[in-house]
Amino acid sequence: MTCIIIEDEIPAQNILKNFLGKLPNLQLKGTFQAAIEANLFLKNEKVDVVFLDINLPDISGMDFIKTIKNPPVIIITTAYPDYAVSSFELETIADYLVKPFAFSRFLKAVNKAEKFIKKIEGTTEENSSETLFLNVDKTHHKIIVNKIVYVESDRNYVTIVTNTQKLSFIDSLKNWKEKLPENNFIQIHKSFIINKEFVDKITGNEIYVLANRLPIGRTYKQNLLKRLKIG
């Protein structure tokens, strides 16, 4: 698992780093003293867990969580027990550690986070196997979401392409970008969203998705390469 620390006190940072050093399954990607610094990092990098203090200089940890779209799993680390009850109203919080805490309590929190992540991944996998019924030409067509190869937009129409079907109907690409699970689908062009599981190869500014040659938009290429883990 990957993680970051958001903590404004250096001694508290050092304790967390020391504890993390004892767990080879946790990789620390960054340490931040302010939420605004971490926010810039999280816009470009994905992590599994955030160790988050509540009392931060620019914005409280609790308010910061609410600003993140699709936030990572959160472990609160704070000297204030007052927010414990209200914090668990936020779905991404796995545990609430009150300083000072022992390594054994820290380890328990990490184990909770790991279970939390597995639960989320299981739910995402179920969602990607969901079926949709598309009403095209007065016929309801069954579509398995994770079998969608790519989605193409042309003016007011959207075309859904699977390995067996090609269906066009009135809709927007923006609507489908919000509907499709983010872990599998990537927008590569203003007119195309692809399923990364079907990518065959990339040549220049073109991508082959299950033998379909599609253009890569200049502004989308960097994110595409990062999502595909191409250095």
Short mmCIF file of C-alpha atoms in Angstrom, two decimals:
data_model
loop_
_atom_site.label_atom_id
_atom_site.label_comp_id
_atom_site.label_asym_id
_atom_site.label_seq_id
_atom_site.Cartn_x
_atom_site.Cartn_y
_atom_site.Cartn_z
CA MET A 1 0.00 0.00 0.00
CA THR A 2 1.13 3.55 -0.64
CA CYS A 3 0.56 6.40 1.81
CA ILE A 4 1.28 10.01 2.70
CA ILE A 5 1.46 11.89 5.99
CA ILE A 6 -0.24 15.25 6.54
CA GLU A 7 1.01 16.48 9.90
CA ASP A 8 2.29 19.94 10.87
CA GLU A 9 4.33 18.85 13.90
CA ILE A 10 7.79 17.45 13.10
CA PRO A 11 8.00 15.14 16.19
CA ALA A 12 4.64 13.59 15.24
CA GLN A 13 5.86 13.17 11.65
CA ASN A 14 8.96 11.36 12.90
CA ILE A 15 6.91 8.96 15.03
CA LEU A 16 4.73 8.06 12.05
CA LYS A 17 7.79 7.60 9.81
CA ASN A 18 9.38 5.36 12.43
CA PHE A 19 6.24 3.21 12.67
CA LEU A 20 5.90 3.06 8.89
CA GLY A 21 9.51 1.92 8.60
CA LYS A 22 8.56 -1.22 10.51
CA LEU A 23 5.92 -2.17 7.92
CA PRO A 24 7.43 -3.18 4.56
CA ASN A 25 3.98 -3.39 2.97
CA LEU A 26 3.52 0.39 3.40
CA GLN A 27 5.38 2.78 1.08
CA LEU A 28 5.57 6.42 2.16
CA LYS A 29 5.20 8.67 -0.90
CA GLY A 30 5.36 12.05 0.81
CA THR A 31 5.12 14.07 4.03
CA PHE A 32 3.30 17.40 4.19
CA GLN A 33 2.88 20.01 6.91
CA ALA A 34 -0.15 21.66 5.29
CA ALA A 35 -3.24 20.29 3.55
CA ILE A 36 -2.85 22.63 0.58
CA GLU A 37 0.54 21.07 -0.24
CA ALA A 38 -0.93 17.58 -0.01
CA ASN A 39 -3.84 18.64 -2.18
CA LEU A 40 -1.49 19.52 -5.06
CA PHE A 41 0.22 16.15 -4.67
CA LEU A 42 -3.05 14.18 -4.63
CA LYS A 43 -4.19 15.85 -7.85
CA ASN A 44 -1.30 14.17 -9.66
CA GLU A 45 -0.64 11.04 -7.61
CA LYS A 46 -2.85 8.29 -6.25
CA VAL A 47 -2.22 6.82 -2.80
CA ASP A 48 -4.04 4.19 -0.79
CA VAL A 49 -3.88 5.71 2.70
CA VAL A 50 -3.53 9.19 4.20
CA PHE A 51 -2.39 9.66 7.81
CA LEU A 52 -4.13 12.95 8.57
CA ASP A 53 -3.92 15.36 11.49
CA ILE A 54 -7.05 17.40 12.20
CA ASN A 55 -5.49 20.61 13.53
CA LEU A 56 -3.64 21.94 10.46
CA PRO A 57 -2.54 25.54 9.71
CA ASP A 58 -4.50 26.26 6.52
CA ILE A 59 -7.62 24.08 6.70
CA SER A 60 -8.75 21.48 9.22
CA GLY A 61 -8.22 17.84 8.34
CA MET A 62 -11.95 17.20 8.54
CA ASP A 63 -12.74 20.00 6.09
CA PHE A 64 -9.89 18.90 3.82
CA ILE A 65 -11.33 15.39 3.41
CA LYS A 66 -14.59 16.87 2.18
CA THR A 67 -12.78 18.75 -0.62
CA ILE A 68 -11.18 15.63 -2.15
CA LYS A 69 -12.96 13.88 -4.99
CA ASN A 70 -12.70 10.10 -4.49
CA PRO A 71 -10.47 10.44 -1.40
CA PRO A 72 -8.05 7.71 -0.29
CA VAL A 73 -8.66 5.76 2.90
CA ILE A 74 -8.01 8.06 5.88
CA ILE A 75 -6.46 7.32 9.26
CA ILE A 76 -6.91 10.31 11.58
CA THR A 77 -3.95 11.05 13.88
CA THR A 78 -4.77 13.79 16.38
CA ALA A 79 -4.39 14.97 19.95
CA TYR A 80 -8.11 15.80 20.07
CA PRO A 81 -10.57 12.96 20.79
CA ASP A 82 -13.56 15.31 20.39
CA TYR A 83 -14.06 14.65 16.67
CA ALA A 84 -14.02 10.84 16.85
CA VAL A 85 -17.77 10.33 16.59
CA SER A 86 -18.37 12.89 13.84
CA SER A 87 -15.35 11.68 11.85
CA PHE A 88 -16.88 8.26 11.24
CA GLU A 89 -19.76 9.90 9.44
CA LEU A 90 -17.23 10.30 6.59
CA GLU A 91 -17.15 6.99 4.73
CA THR A 92 -13.43 6.98 3.90
CA ILE A 93 -12.15 7.13 7.51
CA ALA A 94 -10.84 3.72 8.58
CA ASP A 95 -9.64 4.63 12.09
CA TYR A 96 -9.08 7.46 14.57
CA LEU A 97 -5.80 7.52 16.50
CA VAL A 98 -5.47 9.81 19.53
CA LYS A 99 -1.90 10.93 20.31
CA PRO A 100 0.17 9.57 21.85
CA PHE A 101 -0.47 6.09 20.48
CA ALA A 102 1.64 2.93 20.65
CA PHE A 103 2.89 0.97 17.66
CA SER A 104 0.40 -1.81 18.44
CA ARG A 105 -2.50 0.65 18.11
CA PHE A 106 -0.97 2.06 14.92
CA LEU A 107 -0.68 -1.45 13.46
CA LYS A 108 -4.33 -2.12 14.28
CA ALA A 109 -5.30 1.02 12.36
CA VAL A 110 -3.21 -0.03 9.34
CA ASN A 111 -4.86 -3.45 9.33
CA LYS A 112 -8.26 -1.77 9.39
CA ALA A 113 -7.24 0.40 6.46
CA GLU A 114 -6.10 -2.64 4.50
CA LYS A 115 -9.46 -4.36 5.04
CA PHE A 116 -11.19 -1.11 4.11
CA ILE A 117 -9.27 -0.95 0.82
CA LYS A 118 -10.05 -4.57 -0.04
CA LYS A 119 -13.73 -3.87 0.60
CA ILE A 120 -13.64 -0.83 -1.70
CA GLU A 121 -11.82 -2.79 -4.40
CA GLY A 122 -14.36 -5.58 -4.14
CA THR A 123 -17.21 -3.09 -4.50
CA THR A 124 -15.49 -1.47 -7.50
CA GLU A 125 -15.05 -4.86 -9.14
CA GLU A 126 -18.73 -5.62 -8.61
CA ASN A 127 -19.67 -2.25 -10.07
CA SER A 128 -17.51 -2.85 -13.14
CA SER A 129 -19.43 -6.10 -13.70
CA GLU A 130 -22.76 -4.33 -13.54
CA THR A 131 -25.13 -4.52 -16.44
CA LEU A 132 -26.91 -1.66 -18.14
CA PHE A 133 -29.86 -1.67 -20.49
CA LEU A 134 -29.62 0.87 -23.31
CA ASN A 135 -32.78 1.85 -25.11
CA VAL A 136 -31.78 2.16 -28.77
CA ASP A 137 -34.37 2.18 -31.56
CA LYS A 138 -37.09 1.02 -29.17
CA THR A 139 -35.04 -2.02 -28.15
CA HIS A 140 -33.42 -2.50 -24.73
CA HIS A 141 -29.87 -3.82 -25.20
CA LYS A 142 -28.03 -5.42 -22.29
CA ILE A 143 -24.48 -4.10 -21.77
CA ILE A 144 -21.93 -5.50 -19.30
CA VAL A 145 -19.94 -2.47 -18.15
CA ASN A 146 -16.51 -4.13 -18.00
CA LYS A 147 -17.03 -5.45 -21.57
CA ILE A 148 -17.21 -1.91 -22.97
CA VAL A 149 -14.12 -1.40 -25.16
CA TYR A 150 -14.55 2.32 -25.75
CA VAL A 151 -17.09 5.12 -25.81
CA GLU A 152 -17.13 7.66 -28.64
CA SER A 153 -18.99 10.96 -28.85
CA ASP A 154 -20.01 12.80 -32.02
CA ARG A 155 -21.96 16.00 -31.48
CA ASN A 156 -25.08 14.99 -29.52
CA TYR A 157 -24.57 11.25 -29.96
CA VAL A 158 -22.62 8.66 -28.03
CA THR A 159 -21.55 5.27 -29.38
CA ILE A 160 -20.86 2.39 -27.00
CA VAL A 161 -18.55 -0.24 -28.49
CA THR A 162 -18.08 -3.71 -27.00
CA ASN A 163 -16.45 -6.72 -28.63
CA THR A 164 -19.87 -7.80 -29.91
CA GLN A 165 -22.00 -4.63 -30.09
CA LYS A 166 -21.97 -1.06 -31.37
CA LEU A 167 -24.84 1.11 -30.17
CA SER A 168 -25.43 4.81 -30.87
CA PHE A 169 -27.89 7.05 -29.06
CA ILE A 170 -28.38 10.64 -27.88
CA ASP A 171 -26.21 11.36 -24.83
CA SER A 172 -22.98 13.10 -23.79
CA LEU A 173 -19.45 11.83 -23.16
CA LYS A 174 -19.40 13.82 -19.92
CA ASN A 175 -22.35 11.81 -18.65
CA TRP A 176 -20.59 8.54 -19.44
CA LYS A 177 -17.33 9.66 -17.89
CA GLU A 178 -19.19 10.15 -14.60
CA LYS A 179 -21.07 6.86 -14.99
CA LEU A 180 -18.15 4.53 -15.79
CA PRO A 181 -15.85 3.23 -12.99
CA GLU A 182 -12.71 5.38 -12.84
CA ASN A 183 -10.33 2.49 -12.16
CA ASN A 184 -10.92 0.94 -15.61
CA PHE A 185 -11.90 3.78 -17.91
CA ILE A 186 -9.69 6.65 -19.12
CA GLN A 187 -10.56 9.62 -21.29
CA ILE A 188 -7.94 9.83 -24.06
CA HIS A 189 -9.46 12.49 -26.29
CA LYS A 190 -12.31 14.98 -26.19
CA SER A 191 -14.34 12.38 -28.10
CA PHE A 192 -13.13 9.06 -26.63
CA ILE A 193 -13.09 7.12 -23.37
CA ILE A 194 -11.35 3.72 -23.40
CA ASN A 195 -11.31 0.65 -21.19
CA LYS A 196 -7.64 0.22 -20.26
CA GLU A 197 -8.06 -3.56 -20.04
CA PHE A 198 -8.38 -3.70 -23.84
CA VAL A 199 -5.33 -1.59 -24.74
CA ASP A 200 -3.04 -3.40 -27.21
CA LYS A 201 -0.40 -0.77 -27.98
CA ILE A 202 0.37 2.95 -28.31
CA THR A 203 2.11 4.39 -31.35
CA GLY A 204 2.79 8.12 -31.30
CA ASN A 205 -0.54 9.83 -30.75
CA GLU A 206 -2.64 6.77 -31.54
CA ILE A 207 -3.80 3.93 -29.31
CA TYR A 208 -4.98 0.49 -30.36
CA VAL A 209 -7.83 -0.81 -28.24
CA LEU A 210 -8.90 -4.33 -29.20
CA ALA A 211 -7.62 -3.60 -32.74
CA ASN A 212 -9.52 -0.29 -32.92
CA ARG A 213 -7.14 2.60 -33.76
CA LEU A 214 -8.12 5.73 -31.83
CA PRO A 215 -6.52 9.20 -31.53
CA ILE A 216 -4.91 10.44 -28.31
CA GLY A 217 -5.57 14.10 -27.50
CA ARG A 218 -2.45 16.09 -26.61
CA THR A 219 -3.89 17.27 -23.28
CA TYR A 220 -4.90 13.74 -22.30
CA LYS A 221 -1.70 11.86 -23.16
CA GLN A 222 0.27 12.44 -19.96
CA ASN A 223 -2.57 11.20 -17.77
CA LEU A 224 -3.08 8.20 -20.08
CA LEU A 225 0.57 7.15 -19.83
CA LYS A 226 0.51 7.57 -16.06
CA ARG A 227 -2.68 5.52 -15.71
CA LEU A 228 -1.15 2.77 -17.86
CA LYS A 229 2.08 3.03 -15.82
CA ILE A 230 4.19 3.82 -18.85
CA GLY A 231 7.31 5.73 -17.83
#
